[in-house]
Short mmCIF file of C-alpha atoms in Angstrom, two decimals:
data_model
loop_
_atom_site.label_atom_id
_atom_site.label_comp_id
_atom_site.label_asym_id
_atom_site.label_seq_id
_atom_site.Cartn_x
_atom_site.Cartn_y
_atom_site.Cartn_z
CA MET A 1 -59.97 -84.32 -58.92
CA THR A 2 -61.46 -80.81 -58.86
CA GLY A 3 -62.19 -78.84 -55.70
CA GLN A 4 -65.93 -79.36 -56.21
CA GLU A 5 -65.43 -83.12 -56.55
CA ALA A 6 -63.33 -83.10 -53.38
CA ARG A 7 -66.08 -81.28 -51.48
CA GLN A 8 -68.64 -83.77 -52.76
CA TYR A 9 -66.40 -86.65 -51.66
CA LEU A 10 -66.15 -85.15 -48.17
CA GLU A 11 -69.91 -84.67 -47.88
CA GLU A 12 -70.41 -88.37 -48.59
CA ILE A 13 -68.13 -89.47 -45.74
CA PRO A 14 -70.22 -90.63 -42.75
CA MET A 15 -70.24 -88.34 -39.72
CA TRP A 16 -70.14 -91.46 -37.54
CA ALA A 17 -68.74 -94.91 -38.22
CA SER A 18 -69.55 -98.36 -36.84
CA LYS A 19 -65.82 -99.06 -36.67
CA LYS A 20 -64.25 -95.99 -35.09
CA ASN A 21 -60.60 -95.05 -35.03
CA SER A 22 -59.23 -94.81 -31.49
CA LEU A 23 -57.13 -91.85 -30.39
CA GLN A 24 -54.11 -94.13 -30.81
CA ASP A 25 -55.17 -94.82 -34.41
CA ILE A 26 -55.45 -91.09 -35.01
CA ARG A 27 -52.03 -90.62 -33.43
CA ASP A 28 -50.70 -93.29 -35.79
CA PHE A 29 -52.14 -91.40 -38.77
CA LEU A 30 -50.45 -88.18 -37.63
CA GLY A 31 -47.26 -90.17 -37.16
CA ARG A 32 -47.38 -91.19 -40.83
CA MET A 33 -47.78 -87.49 -41.63
CA GLY A 34 -44.65 -86.69 -39.62
CA ASN A 35 -46.43 -85.61 -36.40
CA PRO A 36 -47.08 -82.06 -37.65
CA ASP A 37 -48.84 -81.06 -34.42
CA ARG A 38 -45.69 -81.54 -32.39
CA GLY A 39 -44.02 -78.70 -34.25
CA MET A 40 -46.92 -76.31 -33.55
CA GLU A 41 -47.74 -73.93 -30.70
CA ILE A 42 -51.37 -74.91 -30.11
CA ILE A 43 -54.17 -73.28 -28.13
CA HIS A 44 -56.80 -75.99 -27.60
CA VAL A 45 -60.40 -74.78 -27.14
CA ALA A 46 -63.37 -76.83 -25.84
CA GLY A 47 -66.82 -76.00 -24.45
CA THR A 48 -70.51 -76.16 -25.34
CA ASN A 49 -71.16 -72.61 -26.54
CA GLY A 50 -68.79 -69.82 -27.52
CA LYS A 51 -65.87 -71.87 -28.85
CA GLY A 52 -65.99 -70.30 -32.30
CA SER A 53 -66.26 -66.77 -30.95
CA VAL A 54 -63.30 -67.29 -28.61
CA CYS A 55 -61.25 -68.72 -31.49
CA SER A 56 -62.17 -65.75 -33.67
CA TYR A 57 -61.28 -63.19 -30.98
CA LEU A 58 -57.99 -64.94 -30.20
CA SER A 59 -56.98 -65.19 -33.84
CA SER A 60 -57.77 -61.51 -34.39
CA ILE A 61 -55.78 -60.47 -31.29
CA LEU A 62 -52.73 -62.46 -32.38
CA ILE A 63 -52.90 -61.09 -35.92
CA GLN A 64 -53.04 -57.56 -34.53
CA ALA A 65 -49.98 -58.42 -32.42
CA GLY A 66 -48.10 -59.34 -35.61
CA TYR A 67 -48.29 -63.13 -35.46
CA HIS A 68 -49.27 -65.59 -38.20
CA THR A 69 -52.16 -67.82 -37.16
CA ALA A 70 -53.93 -70.96 -38.30
CA ALA A 71 -57.30 -71.98 -36.89
CA PHE A 72 -59.37 -75.15 -37.19
CA ILE A 73 -63.02 -74.43 -36.43
CA SER A 74 -66.40 -76.07 -36.92
CA PRO A 75 -68.94 -76.20 -38.28
CA HIS A 76 -68.78 -74.22 -41.51
CA LEU A 77 -71.73 -72.09 -42.62
CA ILE A 78 -71.42 -72.10 -46.41
CA CYS A 79 -68.23 -73.79 -47.60
CA VAL A 80 -66.08 -76.42 -45.87
CA LYS A 81 -62.98 -74.28 -46.53
CA GLU A 82 -64.20 -71.97 -43.75
CA ARG A 83 -62.97 -74.61 -41.27
CA PHE A 84 -59.33 -74.02 -42.26
CA LEU A 85 -58.34 -70.44 -41.48
CA HIS A 86 -54.96 -68.92 -42.28
CA ASN A 87 -54.54 -65.48 -40.72
CA GLY A 88 -58.32 -65.32 -40.40
CA ARG A 89 -59.05 -66.23 -44.04
CA PRO A 90 -60.35 -69.56 -45.41
CA ALA A 91 -57.86 -71.83 -47.15
CA GLU A 92 -57.30 -71.19 -50.83
CA GLU A 93 -58.63 -73.73 -53.32
CA LYS A 94 -55.15 -75.01 -54.24
CA GLU A 95 -54.24 -75.50 -50.56
CA PHE A 96 -57.54 -77.23 -49.86
CA LEU A 97 -57.25 -79.61 -52.80
CA GLY A 98 -53.60 -80.46 -52.11
CA ALA A 99 -54.36 -81.38 -48.49
CA PHE A 100 -57.40 -83.39 -49.57
CA GLU A 101 -55.41 -85.46 -52.06
CA ARG A 102 -52.62 -86.17 -49.58
CA VAL A 103 -54.99 -87.24 -46.80
CA LYS A 104 -57.10 -89.32 -49.17
CA GLY A 105 -54.01 -91.16 -50.38
CA LEU A 106 -52.72 -91.89 -46.88
CA ALA A 107 -56.19 -92.95 -45.72
CA GLN A 108 -56.25 -95.58 -48.48
CA VAL A 109 -52.81 -96.88 -47.52
CA MET A 110 -53.84 -97.21 -43.86
CA ALA A 111 -57.21 -98.77 -44.75
CA ASP A 112 -55.29 -101.42 -46.68
CA GLU A 113 -53.37 -102.09 -43.47
CA GLY A 114 -56.55 -102.64 -41.47
CA TYR A 115 -57.24 -99.17 -40.02
CA ALA A 116 -60.79 -97.82 -40.18
CA ARG A 117 -61.34 -95.12 -42.76
CA PRO A 118 -61.41 -91.59 -41.29
CA THR A 119 -64.79 -90.17 -40.32
CA TYR A 120 -65.76 -86.78 -41.76
CA PHE A 121 -64.30 -84.83 -38.85
CA GLU A 122 -61.12 -86.91 -38.71
CA PHE A 123 -60.52 -86.36 -42.43
CA LEU A 124 -60.89 -82.58 -42.00
CA PHE A 125 -58.60 -82.61 -38.96
CA TYR A 126 -55.89 -84.37 -40.96
CA MET A 127 -56.34 -81.88 -43.79
CA PHE A 128 -55.89 -78.99 -41.36
CA MET A 129 -52.75 -80.52 -39.93
CA ASP A 130 -51.37 -80.94 -43.45
CA MET A 131 -52.14 -77.31 -44.32
CA GLY A 132 -50.85 -76.06 -40.98
CA GLU A 133 -47.51 -77.74 -41.50
CA ARG A 134 -47.15 -75.90 -44.80
CA TRP A 135 -48.39 -72.54 -43.48
CA LYS A 136 -45.93 -72.66 -40.57
CA PRO A 137 -48.01 -70.37 -38.31
CA ASP A 138 -46.67 -68.88 -35.11
CA VAL A 139 -49.78 -70.00 -33.22
CA VAL A 140 -52.46 -72.61 -34.01
CA ILE A 141 -55.97 -72.28 -32.55
CA LEU A 142 -57.64 -75.69 -32.43
CA GLU A 143 -61.33 -76.06 -31.69
CA THR A 144 -62.66 -79.43 -30.56
CA GLY A 145 -65.52 -81.07 -32.40
CA LEU A 146 -67.69 -82.99 -29.93
CA GLY A 147 -66.77 -83.15 -26.26
CA GLY A 148 -63.08 -83.14 -25.43
CA LEU A 149 -61.81 -86.27 -23.73
CA LYS A 150 -62.52 -88.56 -26.70
CA ASP A 151 -62.50 -85.86 -29.36
CA THR A 152 -60.29 -86.37 -32.41
CA THR A 153 -58.33 -83.21 -31.61
CA ASN A 154 -57.40 -84.55 -28.18
CA VAL A 155 -54.49 -86.48 -29.68
CA VAL A 156 -52.65 -83.17 -29.38
CA ASP A 157 -50.50 -83.76 -26.31
CA ARG A 158 -48.36 -80.65 -26.01
CA PRO A 159 -50.63 -77.60 -26.20
CA LEU A 160 -49.50 -74.14 -25.25
CA LEU A 161 -52.78 -73.47 -23.49
CA SER A 162 -56.20 -75.05 -22.85
CA VAL A 163 -59.39 -72.97 -22.96
CA ILE A 164 -62.86 -74.09 -21.84
CA THR A 165 -65.86 -71.93 -22.71
CA SER A 166 -69.35 -72.08 -21.19
CA ILE A 167 -70.81 -75.54 -20.62
CA SER A 168 -74.48 -76.45 -20.94
CA MET A 169 -76.68 -79.40 -21.87
CA ASP A 170 -76.02 -80.57 -25.43
CA HIS A 171 -75.19 -83.88 -27.16
CA MET A 172 -76.26 -85.71 -24.00
CA GLN A 173 -76.42 -89.04 -25.87
CA TYR A 174 -72.63 -88.83 -26.22
CA LEU A 175 -71.45 -86.69 -23.32
CA GLY A 176 -73.71 -87.45 -20.35
CA ASN A 177 -76.93 -86.26 -18.77
CA THR A 178 -75.63 -83.73 -16.25
CA ILE A 179 -73.54 -80.56 -16.39
CA GLN A 180 -70.90 -82.38 -14.33
CA ASP A 181 -70.74 -85.26 -16.84
CA ILE A 182 -70.41 -82.89 -19.78
CA ALA A 183 -67.84 -80.74 -17.96
CA ALA A 184 -65.75 -83.86 -17.29
CA GLN A 185 -65.71 -84.58 -21.02
CA LYS A 186 -64.74 -81.00 -21.88
CA ALA A 187 -62.07 -80.94 -19.17
CA GLY A 188 -60.59 -84.01 -20.83
CA ILE A 189 -58.48 -81.69 -23.00
CA LEU A 190 -56.46 -80.51 -19.98
CA LYS A 191 -52.82 -81.61 -20.05
CA TYR A 192 -50.17 -81.93 -17.35
CA LYS A 193 -48.88 -78.54 -16.18
CA THR A 194 -50.59 -76.76 -19.09
CA PRO A 195 -52.30 -73.46 -18.16
CA VAL A 196 -56.09 -73.51 -18.44
CA ILE A 197 -58.40 -70.52 -18.94
CA TYR A 198 -62.08 -71.26 -18.28
CA ASP A 199 -65.52 -69.73 -17.88
CA ALA A 200 -66.10 -69.79 -14.13
CA GLY A 201 -69.69 -68.53 -14.25
CA CYS A 202 -71.26 -71.96 -13.59
CA GLN A 203 -70.32 -73.48 -10.23
CA GLU A 204 -71.13 -77.07 -11.29
CA SER A 205 -68.77 -77.04 -14.27
CA ARG A 206 -66.19 -74.91 -12.46
CA ARG A 207 -65.72 -77.53 -9.73
CA VAL A 208 -65.16 -80.28 -12.29
CA ILE A 209 -62.63 -78.22 -14.28
CA GLU A 210 -60.75 -77.19 -11.14
CA ASP A 211 -60.65 -80.73 -9.76
CA THR A 212 -59.22 -81.96 -13.07
CA GLY A 213 -56.79 -79.05 -13.23
CA ARG A 214 -55.47 -79.72 -9.73
CA ARG A 215 -54.87 -83.39 -10.52
CA LEU A 216 -52.86 -82.39 -13.58
CA CYS A 217 -50.95 -79.59 -11.80
CA CYS A 218 -52.37 -76.99 -14.19
CA THR A 219 -52.14 -73.29 -13.46
CA MET A 220 -55.76 -72.15 -13.55
CA TYR A 221 -57.14 -68.81 -14.71
CA PRO A 222 -60.88 -68.50 -14.06
CA VAL A 223 -62.78 -65.79 -15.94
CA GLU A 224 -65.70 -64.48 -13.93
CA PRO A 225 -68.47 -62.05 -14.97
CA GLY A 226 -67.43 -59.60 -12.23
CA GLN A 227 -64.07 -59.07 -13.93
CA LEU A 228 -65.79 -57.66 -17.02
CA LYS A 229 -67.71 -54.43 -16.49
CA VAL A 230 -70.13 -53.26 -19.19
CA ILE A 231 -69.89 -49.48 -19.56
CA SER A 232 -72.43 -48.96 -22.34
CA ARG A 233 -73.96 -50.42 -25.47
CA ASP A 234 -74.68 -48.75 -28.79
CA LYS A 235 -74.85 -49.57 -32.50
CA VAL A 236 -71.09 -50.08 -32.58
CA GLY A 237 -71.22 -52.77 -29.91
CA THR A 238 -70.60 -53.30 -26.19
CA HIS A 239 -68.04 -51.11 -24.44
CA ILE A 240 -66.39 -52.80 -21.47
CA THR A 241 -63.58 -52.59 -18.96
CA ALA A 242 -61.71 -55.87 -18.50
CA ASN A 243 -59.96 -56.36 -15.15
CA LEU A 244 -58.47 -59.79 -15.76
CA ASP A 245 -54.82 -59.04 -15.10
CA LYS A 246 -52.79 -56.32 -13.42
CA ASP A 247 -53.72 -54.08 -16.35
CA SER A 248 -57.25 -52.78 -16.84
CA ILE A 249 -58.22 -52.64 -20.53
CA ARG A 250 -61.07 -50.62 -22.01
CA LEU A 251 -62.33 -52.01 -25.29
CA THR A 252 -65.29 -52.48 -27.59
CA ILE A 253 -66.84 -55.84 -28.49
CA PRO A 254 -68.53 -55.65 -31.92
CA SER A 255 -71.74 -57.22 -30.59
CA GLN A 256 -74.61 -56.21 -28.34
CA ALA A 257 -74.97 -59.73 -26.96
CA ASP A 258 -74.25 -60.27 -23.28
CA TYR A 259 -72.74 -63.70 -23.88
CA GLN A 260 -70.01 -62.25 -26.10
CA VAL A 261 -68.65 -60.34 -23.09
CA ILE A 262 -67.53 -63.54 -21.36
CA ASN A 263 -66.28 -64.99 -24.66
CA ALA A 264 -64.17 -61.89 -25.24
CA GLY A 265 -62.95 -62.18 -21.63
CA LEU A 266 -61.74 -65.73 -22.24
CA ALA A 267 -59.83 -64.60 -25.35
CA ILE A 268 -58.33 -61.60 -23.55
CA ARG A 269 -57.18 -63.72 -20.60
CA SER A 270 -55.74 -66.33 -22.96
CA ALA A 271 -53.74 -63.66 -24.77
CA GLN A 272 -52.43 -62.31 -21.47
CA VAL A 273 -51.42 -65.78 -20.27
CA ILE A 274 -49.49 -66.71 -23.42
CA ARG A 275 -47.82 -63.33 -23.22
CA ASP A 276 -46.62 -64.14 -19.71
CA THR A 277 -45.91 -67.87 -20.10
CA ALA A 278 -44.77 -68.20 -23.72
CA GLY A 279 -43.15 -64.82 -24.21
CA LEU A 280 -45.44 -63.67 -27.02
CA ARG A 281 -45.55 -59.92 -27.46
CA VAL A 282 -49.24 -59.11 -27.04
CA SER A 283 -49.89 -55.52 -25.97
CA PRO A 284 -53.12 -54.19 -24.44
CA GLU A 285 -53.53 -52.17 -27.64
CA ALA A 286 -53.34 -55.33 -29.78
CA ILE A 287 -55.89 -57.01 -27.52
CA ALA A 288 -58.34 -54.09 -27.77
CA GLU A 289 -57.91 -53.72 -31.53
CA GLY A 290 -58.13 -57.48 -32.08
CA ILE A 291 -61.46 -57.69 -30.27
CA ARG A 292 -62.81 -54.57 -32.01
CA THR A 293 -61.98 -55.79 -35.52
CA SER A 294 -62.94 -59.44 -35.07
CA CYS A 295 -65.71 -60.91 -37.18
CA TRP A 296 -67.51 -64.18 -36.53
CA PRO A 297 -70.44 -64.69 -38.96
CA GLY A 298 -73.72 -66.02 -37.66
CA ARG A 299 -73.17 -65.13 -34.01
CA MET A 300 -75.47 -62.22 -33.21
CA GLU A 301 -74.50 -60.89 -36.62
CA GLN A 302 -76.47 -57.88 -37.86
CA VAL A 303 -76.98 -58.37 -41.61
CA PHE A 304 -79.52 -55.56 -42.13
CA PRO A 305 -80.67 -52.82 -39.74
CA GLY A 306 -82.50 -54.62 -36.94
CA VAL A 307 -82.03 -58.07 -38.53
CA PHE A 308 -79.75 -60.54 -36.74
CA LEU A 309 -78.45 -64.06 -37.33
CA ASP A 310 -77.45 -66.11 -34.31
CA GLY A 311 -76.25 -69.71 -34.27
CA ALA A 312 -77.93 -70.55 -30.96
CA HIS A 313 -78.52 -74.29 -31.39
CA ASN A 314 -79.14 -75.67 -27.89
CA ALA A 315 -80.97 -74.68 -24.73
CA GLY A 316 -77.94 -72.88 -23.28
CA GLY A 317 -77.35 -70.92 -26.47
CA MET A 318 -81.03 -70.00 -26.66
CA GLU A 319 -80.99 -68.79 -23.07
CA ALA A 320 -78.07 -66.49 -23.91
CA LEU A 321 -79.85 -65.24 -27.03
CA THR A 322 -83.07 -64.45 -25.16
CA ARG A 323 -81.09 -62.41 -22.62
CA ALA A 324 -79.60 -60.39 -25.47
CA ILE A 325 -83.02 -59.85 -27.06
CA ARG A 326 -84.52 -58.75 -23.73
CA GLU A 327 -81.79 -56.13 -23.32
CA MET A 328 -82.47 -54.80 -26.81
CA GLN A 329 -86.23 -54.70 -26.22
CA LYS A 330 -85.76 -52.76 -22.99
CA LYS A 331 -84.26 -49.86 -24.92
CA ASP A 332 -87.13 -49.13 -27.29
CA GLY A 333 -89.79 -51.82 -26.86
CA ARG A 334 -89.69 -52.79 -30.54
CA PRO A 335 -91.63 -55.94 -31.51
CA VAL A 336 -89.61 -59.06 -32.29
CA SER A 337 -90.08 -61.43 -35.22
CA LEU A 338 -88.46 -64.86 -35.00
CA MET A 339 -87.32 -67.18 -37.76
CA PHE A 340 -86.64 -70.62 -36.36
CA GLY A 341 -85.33 -73.95 -37.64
CA VAL A 342 -83.68 -76.75 -35.70
CA ALA A 343 -82.24 -80.24 -36.05
CA GLU A 344 -84.68 -82.89 -34.86
CA ASP A 345 -82.19 -84.39 -32.38
CA LYS A 346 -81.92 -81.14 -30.42
CA GLU A 347 -83.95 -80.28 -27.30
CA TYR A 348 -86.19 -77.98 -29.30
CA HIS A 349 -88.96 -78.18 -26.67
CA LYS A 350 -86.69 -76.40 -24.20
CA MET A 351 -85.45 -73.97 -26.86
CA ILE A 352 -88.97 -72.99 -27.86
CA GLY A 353 -90.00 -72.75 -24.22
CA GLU A 354 -87.10 -70.38 -23.54
CA LEU A 355 -88.06 -68.13 -26.45
CA CYS A 356 -91.76 -68.06 -25.64
CA SER A 357 -91.35 -67.46 -21.90
CA HIS A 358 -88.85 -64.64 -21.83
CA ILE A 359 -89.36 -62.31 -24.79
CA ALA A 360 -92.34 -60.54 -26.36
CA VAL A 361 -92.75 -62.16 -29.79
CA SER A 362 -94.95 -60.60 -32.50
CA ARG A 363 -94.49 -63.23 -35.23
CA VAL A 364 -92.86 -66.66 -35.66
CA ILE A 365 -91.71 -68.04 -39.00
CA VAL A 366 -90.55 -71.68 -39.03
CA ALA A 367 -88.37 -73.09 -41.80
CA HIS A 368 -87.48 -76.54 -43.04
CA MET A 369 -83.70 -76.72 -43.52
CA ASP A 370 -81.98 -78.49 -46.38
CA THR A 371 -80.69 -81.37 -44.27
CA LYS A 372 -82.07 -84.78 -43.34
CA ARG A 373 -81.68 -83.75 -39.70
CA SER A 374 -84.21 -80.91 -39.97
CA ALA A 375 -87.16 -81.05 -37.61
CA SER A 376 -90.60 -80.80 -39.23
CA PRO A 377 -91.65 -77.14 -39.54
CA ASN A 378 -95.29 -78.12 -38.94
CA VAL A 379 -94.38 -79.84 -35.66
CA LEU A 380 -92.37 -76.81 -34.55
CA ALA A 381 -95.12 -74.39 -35.63
CA ARG A 382 -97.72 -76.29 -33.56
CA GLU A 383 -95.51 -76.07 -30.51
CA PHE A 384 -95.06 -72.31 -30.92
CA ALA A 385 -98.81 -71.86 -31.52
CA GLN A 386 -99.60 -73.66 -28.25
CA LYS A 387 -97.50 -71.15 -26.32
CA LEU A 388 -98.09 -67.88 -28.18
CA THR A 389 -101.06 -65.90 -29.51
CA CYS A 390 -99.11 -64.20 -32.33
CA PRO A 391 -99.12 -65.41 -35.97
CA VAL A 392 -97.05 -68.59 -36.55
CA GLU A 393 -96.20 -69.68 -40.10
CA ALA A 394 -94.33 -72.70 -41.49
CA PHE A 395 -92.39 -72.85 -44.75
CA ASP A 396 -90.88 -75.71 -46.73
CA THR A 397 -87.65 -73.86 -47.51
CA VAL A 398 -85.33 -71.42 -45.77
CA LYS A 399 -85.53 -69.08 -48.77
CA GLU A 400 -89.33 -68.74 -48.45
CA ALA A 401 -89.10 -68.25 -44.70
CA TRP A 402 -86.33 -65.64 -44.99
CA GLU A 403 -88.23 -63.64 -47.60
CA ARG A 404 -91.33 -63.72 -45.38
CA LEU A 405 -89.32 -62.55 -42.36
CA LEU A 406 -87.96 -59.53 -44.23
CA ALA A 407 -91.35 -58.72 -45.75
CA THR A 408 -93.20 -58.73 -42.40
CA LYS A 409 -90.53 -57.32 -40.06
CA GLY A 410 -91.67 -53.70 -40.38
CA ASP A 411 -89.91 -51.38 -37.91
CA GLY A 412 -89.30 -54.15 -35.40
CA LEU A 413 -86.37 -56.44 -34.66
CA ALA A 414 -85.91 -59.77 -36.42
CA PHE A 415 -83.83 -62.75 -35.29
CA CYS A 416 -82.98 -65.91 -37.18
CA ALA A 417 -81.86 -68.69 -34.81
CA GLY A 418 -82.15 -72.33 -33.79
CA SER A 419 -79.45 -74.00 -35.86
CA LEU A 420 -76.15 -73.28 -37.56
CA TYR A 421 -77.57 -75.16 -40.57
CA LEU A 422 -80.29 -72.49 -40.73
CA VAL A 423 -77.86 -69.62 -40.37
CA GLY A 424 -75.59 -71.16 -43.01
CA GLU A 425 -78.43 -71.33 -45.52
CA VAL A 426 -79.31 -67.69 -44.87
CA GLU A 427 -75.66 -66.68 -45.23
CA ALA A 428 -75.61 -68.47 -48.60
CA LEU A 429 -78.72 -66.54 -49.69
CA LEU A 430 -77.06 -63.27 -48.68
CA GLU A 431 -73.89 -64.20 -50.54
CA HIS A 432 -75.92 -65.03 -53.66
CA THR A 433 -77.71 -61.67 -53.41
CA GLN A 434 -74.36 -59.86 -53.15
CA ASP A 435 -73.09 -61.73 -56.20
CA GLN A 436 -76.18 -60.71 -58.17
CA LEU A 437 -75.70 -57.05 -57.20
CA GLN A 438 -72.07 -57.22 -58.31
CA ASP A 439 -73.12 -58.71 -61.66
CA GLU A 440 -75.71 -55.97 -62.17
CA ARG A 441 -73.08 -53.30 -61.58
#
């Protein structure tokens, strides 16, 4: 089977299954693989928003400190291989295909024995564990998929560290209808006497995390906004002083977004804790350089001057994005064009309300994404038009919408947001454009 055929096979696996493997079933599968996770030093990361950024910052810090890393992240933007990172780079085709074949073979054996076939996420998790065992990294950074308590990754029972990022309302049909309910699911990754680093900015989620941590005798390391002082912002990024430990560190975050300050703080504190508890040699210089050189596509990523992609895909993420846009508008008052697309099962009413209420918008361009989950662009456009007096346009494809955004942006700022599906399609367009330029040269 070729790599392309393997990717097609994966895309045809259901995201959800009527007969679901239990965590014990997943543990059994790993057991057949030789329990690769139990030979790994794992940092387990959960949360609603910011998980990917924290994983990226942490991986970059550890690489700067001289360690080999492996990271399992989701979702991917362009290619599924982006979910399997070795020292910050996606898995090579040969590694990807080898892991796929081994997992596919074992899945068939276990299906013959009566186990349910792996869901899409389970299959990818097994592939990562297979690759990780062969890479033999010093540290593994493992991002949860959905939730925490019942998440596939929560079969990992001996993590080095647990990290919980910001928590907001998302996936309520699976996780609960209150912040406390969702926080309880996220806090489900905590393990007995395992240190936990967490975003302490929300009192509702903080209480749940701390109650869970006390029951499990965890040493707790809250990260609060007051510990991270913003000195200035410029085109390079956000310059801060982090007072999270006995040492004060001055560093630059390669983003102008406010929300990346707390995400960087979580990664910094995590690096300091594993330095103190696990004996890893992580200097303040490695921390600063790791943050400065980190790259996480699609998260307040500037792809052209004044043109940004941001994977804000729920009400909490949109609130953080609007804060960042407001700060940028305060500096020069430039008009803002929005390109928006969203999955129909998201709370897009709240997301649109957040955008329309808190920033000055000069144009809205709505796109239909290439997924069955895409909300109707006409429905979204009507909702924007009811709240704004600026031009609102709807397009049947992301390509048309993106070209319109660039053509009408002028000297203003432009933001593409609403879904990681949307951002992924734009990233693919940019990659194709780069390939064309290379061919022309």
